[in-house]
Amino acid sequence: LQVADLNIGILYYFAIAGTGIVGAALAGWASDNKYSLLGGMRAASQMVSYEVTLGLTVIGALMVYGTVRVDEMVRWQAEHTWGLFAQPFAFFLFFAASVAESKRIPFDIPEGESEVVAGYFTEYSGIRFLLFFIGEFAAVGAFGAIAATLFMGGWAVPAAWADLNNNIFNLLGPLILMAKMTLVGGFIFFIRFTMPRFREDQLQKLAWTVLIPLSLVNILATTILKVAF
């Protein structure tokens, strides 16, 4: 399912994902509605905070793989082990930041119905509301694909399985990746139905005092282990 083999690899994905901040902020500002403006400001601050966490958590995995190219990451995992086992702490942090970045419960502060009506798309209806809604669910699928590729072997299977019949697994590659994406996305929606919403101050405190420091600790630990072994 890889559209293009880019030299900058995963960095391009994060660069494109960063443009979503502008859309949320401008949608709230352009509505001429105080609730929408507040929702847009919340969305911008939240997405900036958790994009920092996303970037830092990926650094540990890149140090292990030794490349930013997505296909090379998948090959490394197929030959050795999934990134989930090589970087379990990074996977946990990446998953938490992904839920926040896609603005799913319990991180749905920008659109909290009990506080800001519906957030930055309060004034939008019809096809405009549909595009916002589709965009949020597409973000869940995108983060599921990135998590499956970085930490769950992507479209490949472990080398021991591939030796059984490599041709069959090559043909099933897209289905294998989509199954892993569905697993990650389903777990995000499972959390949606089981956890209450954070307050705005709690959400920012979680990012800047917990997740980001832990991401830096993961980078330090990975560096020490690589130098030692």
C-alpha positions as a Python dict, from the first residue, in 0.01 Angstrom:
ca = {
    (1, 'L'): (0, 0, 0),
    (2, 'Q'): (303, 231, -15),
    (3, 'V'): (236, 503, -274),
    (4, 'A'): (592, 630, -317),
    (5, 'D'): (938, 527, -196),
    (6, 'L'): (1075, 856, -62),
    (7, 'N'): (1431, 904, 63),
    (8, 'I'): (1308, 1109, 361),
    (9, 'G'): (1058, 834, 446),
    (10, 'I'): (866, 882, 771),
    (11, 'L'): (972, 1249, 797),
    (12, 'Y'): (747, 1331, 500),
    (13, 'Y'): (445, 1177, 676),
    (14, 'F'): (498, 1392, 983),
    (15, 'A'): (546, 1703, 770),
    (16, 'I'): (212, 1648, 596),
    (17, 'A'): (35, 1561, 923),
    (18, 'G'): (152, 1891, 1070),
    (19, 'T'): (-60, 2090, 823),
    (20, 'G'): (-378, 1972, 1000),
    (21, 'I'): (-310, 2223, 1277),
    (22, 'V'): (-367, 2511, 1036),
    (23, 'G'): (-701, 2371, 921),
    (24, 'A'): (-841, 2332, 1271),
    (25, 'A'): (-725, 2677, 1385),
    (26, 'L'): (-854, 2860, 1076),
    (27, 'A'): (-1187, 2673, 1083),
    (28, 'G'): (-1255, 2800, 1435),
    (29, 'W'): (-1131, 3154, 1367),
    (30, 'A'): (-1326, 3196, 1042),
    (31, 'S'): (-1659, 3094, 1199),
    (32, 'D'): (-1700, 3423, 1391),
    (33, 'N'): (-1820, 3219, 1686),
    (34, 'K'): (-1661, 3230, 2030),
    (35, 'Y'): (-1715, 2860, 2091),
    (36, 'S'): (-1561, 2776, 1754),
    (37, 'L'): (-1265, 3008, 1817),
    (38, 'L'): (-1206, 2846, 2157),
    (39, 'G'): (-1227, 2501, 1999),
    (40, 'G'): (-981, 2601, 1728),
    (41, 'M'): (-734, 2735, 1985),
    (42, 'R'): (-768, 2417, 2188),
    (43, 'A'): (-713, 2203, 1878),
    (44, 'A'): (-401, 2396, 1774),
    (45, 'S'): (-241, 2382, 2120),
    (46, 'Q'): (-323, 2013, 2162),
    (47, 'M'): (-197, 1907, 1819),
    (48, 'V'): (129, 2102, 1856),
    (49, 'S'): (193, 1952, 2200),
    (50, 'Y'): (135, 1593, 2098),
    (51, 'E'): (316, 1621, 1765),
    (52, 'V'): (628, 1690, 1969),
    (53, 'T'): (567, 1366, 2157),
    (54, 'L'): (507, 1175, 1833),
    (55, 'G'): (834, 1296, 1685),
    (56, 'L'): (1036, 1214, 1995),
    (57, 'T'): (891, 863, 2032),
    (58, 'V'): (980, 777, 1673),
    (59, 'I'): (1347, 876, 1724),
    (60, 'G'): (1410, 569, 1941),
    (61, 'A'): (1272, 341, 1669),
    (62, 'L'): (1480, 518, 1401),
    (63, 'M'): (1792, 461, 1611),
    (64, 'V'): (1716, 89, 1618),
    (65, 'Y'): (1633, 61, 1247),
    (66, 'G'): (1912, 294, 1133),
    (67, 'T'): (1698, 448, 858),
    (68, 'V'): (1404, 680, 795),
    (69, 'R'): (1284, 483, 490),
    (70, 'V'): (962, 298, 560),
    (71, 'D'): (1037, -6, 343),
    (72, 'E'): (1376, -53, 513),
    (73, 'M'): (1206, -42, 855),
    (74, 'V'): (970, -318, 748),
    (75, 'R'): (1258, -529, 615),
    (76, 'W'): (1449, -487, 943),
    (77, 'Q'): (1146, -605, 1140),
    (78, 'A'): (1094, -901, 906),
    (79, 'E'): (1456, -1010, 957),
    (80, 'H'): (1476, -946, 1333),
    (81, 'T'): (1167, -871, 1542),
    (82, 'W'): (877, -629, 1550),
    (83, 'G'): (943, -277, 1670),
    (84, 'L'): (681, -347, 1936),
    (85, 'F'): (932, -577, 2105),
    (86, 'A'): (1244, -374, 2021),
    (87, 'Q'): (1087, -47, 2142),
    (88, 'P'): (788, -136, 2365),
    (89, 'F'): (803, 186, 2565),
    (90, 'A'): (812, 396, 2247),
    (91, 'F'): (508, 209, 2113),
    (92, 'F'): (306, 290, 2425),
    (93, 'L'): (400, 658, 2407),
    (94, 'F'): (334, 672, 2032),
    (95, 'F'): (-9, 517, 2075),
    (96, 'A'): (-107, 760, 2351),
    (97, 'A'): (9, 1058, 2144),
    (98, 'S'): (-174, 923, 1837),
    (99, 'V'): (-505, 911, 2024),
    (100, 'A'): (-451, 1271, 2137),
    (101, 'E'): (-341, 1386, 1792),
    (102, 'S'): (-654, 1240, 1630),
    (103, 'K'): (-864, 1414, 1899),
    (104, 'R'): (-1040, 1099, 2012),
    (105, 'I'): (-1184, 1050, 2362),
    (106, 'P'): (-1041, 1100, 2622),
    (107, 'F'): (-850, 1373, 2433),
    (108, 'D'): (-1148, 1531, 2253),
    (109, 'I'): (-1104, 1868, 2426),
    (110, 'P'): (-1133, 2074, 2101),
    (111, 'E'): (-1487, 1946, 2041),
    (112, 'G'): (-1614, 1884, 2393),
    (113, 'E'): (-1993, 1906, 2357),
    (114, 'S'): (-2047, 1992, 2722),
    (115, 'E'): (-1803, 2287, 2706),
    (116, 'V'): (-1769, 2433, 2353),
    (117, 'V'): (-2081, 2286, 2182),
    (118, 'A'): (-1888, 2107, 1906),
    (119, 'G'): (-1563, 2297, 1887),
    (120, 'Y'): (-1410, 2438, 1573),
    (121, 'F'): (-1677, 2297, 1339),
    (122, 'T'): (-1981, 2422, 1534),
    (123, 'E'): (-2089, 2651, 1247),
    (124, 'Y'): (-2034, 2393, 973),
    (125, 'S'): (-2306, 2164, 840),
    (126, 'G'): (-2372, 1944, 539),
    (127, 'I'): (-2073, 1851, 328),
    (128, 'R'): (-1840, 2079, 527),
    (129, 'F'): (-1921, 1898, 851),
    (130, 'L'): (-1883, 1568, 666),
    (131, 'L'): (-1534, 1661, 550),
    (132, 'F'): (-1427, 1749, 905),
    (133, 'F'): (-1571, 1424, 1035),
    (134, 'I'): (-1413, 1213, 762),
    (135, 'G'): (-1081, 1387, 827),
    (136, 'E'): (-1085, 1287, 1193),
    (137, 'F'): (-1157, 923, 1116),
    (138, 'A'): (-898, 926, 836),
    (139, 'A'): (-646, 1042, 1096),
    (140, 'V'): (-721, 732, 1302),
    (141, 'G'): (-656, 515, 996),
    (142, 'A'): (-335, 704, 916),
    (143, 'F'): (-197, 667, 1267),
    (144, 'G'): (-298, 300, 1260),
    (145, 'A'): (-98, 254, 938),
    (146, 'I'): (207, 434, 1080),
    (147, 'A'): (193, 239, 1407),
    (148, 'A'): (154, -91, 1218),
    (149, 'T'): (450, -3, 994),
    (150, 'L'): (683, 128, 1264),
    (151, 'F'): (610, -120, 1541),
    (152, 'M'): (415, -420, 1403),
    (153, 'G'): (613, -527, 1099),
    (154, 'G'): (407, -344, 837),
    (155, 'W'): (304, -564, 546),
    (156, 'A'): (564, -829, 634),
    (157, 'V'): (552, -1126, 869),
    (158, 'P'): (833, -1261, 1090),
    (159, 'A'): (1112, -1434, 897),
    (160, 'A'): (1030, -1773, 1052),
    (161, 'W'): (679, -1757, 902),
    (162, 'A'): (792, -1617, 569),
    (163, 'D'): (1023, -1916, 516),
    (164, 'L'): (715, -2140, 499),
    (165, 'N'): (590, -1990, 174),
    (166, 'N'): (726, -1645, 96),
    (167, 'N'): (520, -1599, -223),
    (168, 'I'): (189, -1639, -41),
    (169, 'F'): (284, -1384, 225),
    (170, 'N'): (395, -1137, -43),
    (171, 'L'): (53, -1157, -207),
    (172, 'L'): (-120, -1114, 128),
    (173, 'G'): (94, -811, 223),
    (174, 'P'): (-181, -546, 179),
    (175, 'L'): (-430, -758, 374),
    (176, 'I'): (-177, -814, 653),
    (177, 'L'): (-115, -439, 682),
    (178, 'M'): (-487, -357, 681),
    (179, 'A'): (-551, -618, 951),
    (180, 'K'): (-287, -455, 1173),
    (181, 'M'): (-432, -109, 1098),
    (182, 'T'): (-776, -234, 1197),
    (183, 'L'): (-639, -374, 1522),
    (184, 'V'): (-479, -43, 1620),
    (185, 'G'): (-784, 161, 1512),
    (186, 'G'): (-1020, -73, 1694),
    (187, 'F'): (-823, -31, 2015),
    (188, 'I'): (-846, 348, 1978),
    (189, 'F'): (-1225, 322, 1956),
    (190, 'F'): (-1229, 77, 2245),
    (191, 'I'): (-1063, 345, 2461),
    (192, 'R'): (-1322, 595, 2334),
    (193, 'F'): (-1600, 403, 2503),
    (194, 'T'): (-1424, 334, 2831),
    (195, 'M'): (-1251, 654, 2949),
    (196, 'P'): (-1382, 997, 3054),
    (197, 'R'): (-1259, 1324, 2900),
    (198, 'F'): (-955, 1508, 3033),
    (199, 'R'): (-968, 1873, 3132),
    (200, 'E'): (-767, 2114, 2919),
    (201, 'D'): (-503, 2168, 3190),
    (202, 'Q'): (-476, 1793, 3251),
    (203, 'L'): (-427, 1729, 2880),
    (204, 'Q'): (-144, 1981, 2845),
    (205, 'K'): (17, 1868, 3171),
    (206, 'L'): (15, 1508, 3047),
    (207, 'A'): (196, 1609, 2728),
    (208, 'W'): (461, 1843, 2869),
    (209, 'T'): (533, 1689, 3208),
    (210, 'V'): (480, 1319, 3141),
    (211, 'L'): (490, 1203, 2778),
    (212, 'I'): (764, 1433, 2646),
    (213, 'P'): (1006, 1366, 2938),
    (214, 'L'): (939, 993, 2905),
    (215, 'S'): (1010, 1016, 2532),
    (216, 'L'): (1347, 1177, 2609),
    (217, 'V'): (1419, 905, 2864),
    (218, 'N'): (1344, 643, 2598),
    (219, 'I'): (1591, 810, 2359),
    (220, 'L'): (1857, 818, 2631),
    (221, 'A'): (1798, 451, 2722),
    (222, 'T'): (1812, 346, 2356),
    (223, 'T'): (2140, 536, 2311),
    (224, 'I'): (2296, 370, 2616),
    (225, 'L'): (2188, 24, 2501),
    (226, 'K'): (2321, 78, 2146),
    (227, 'V'): (2658, 197, 2278),
    (228, 'A'): (2678, -84, 2533),
    (229, 'F'): (2577, -368, 2300),
}
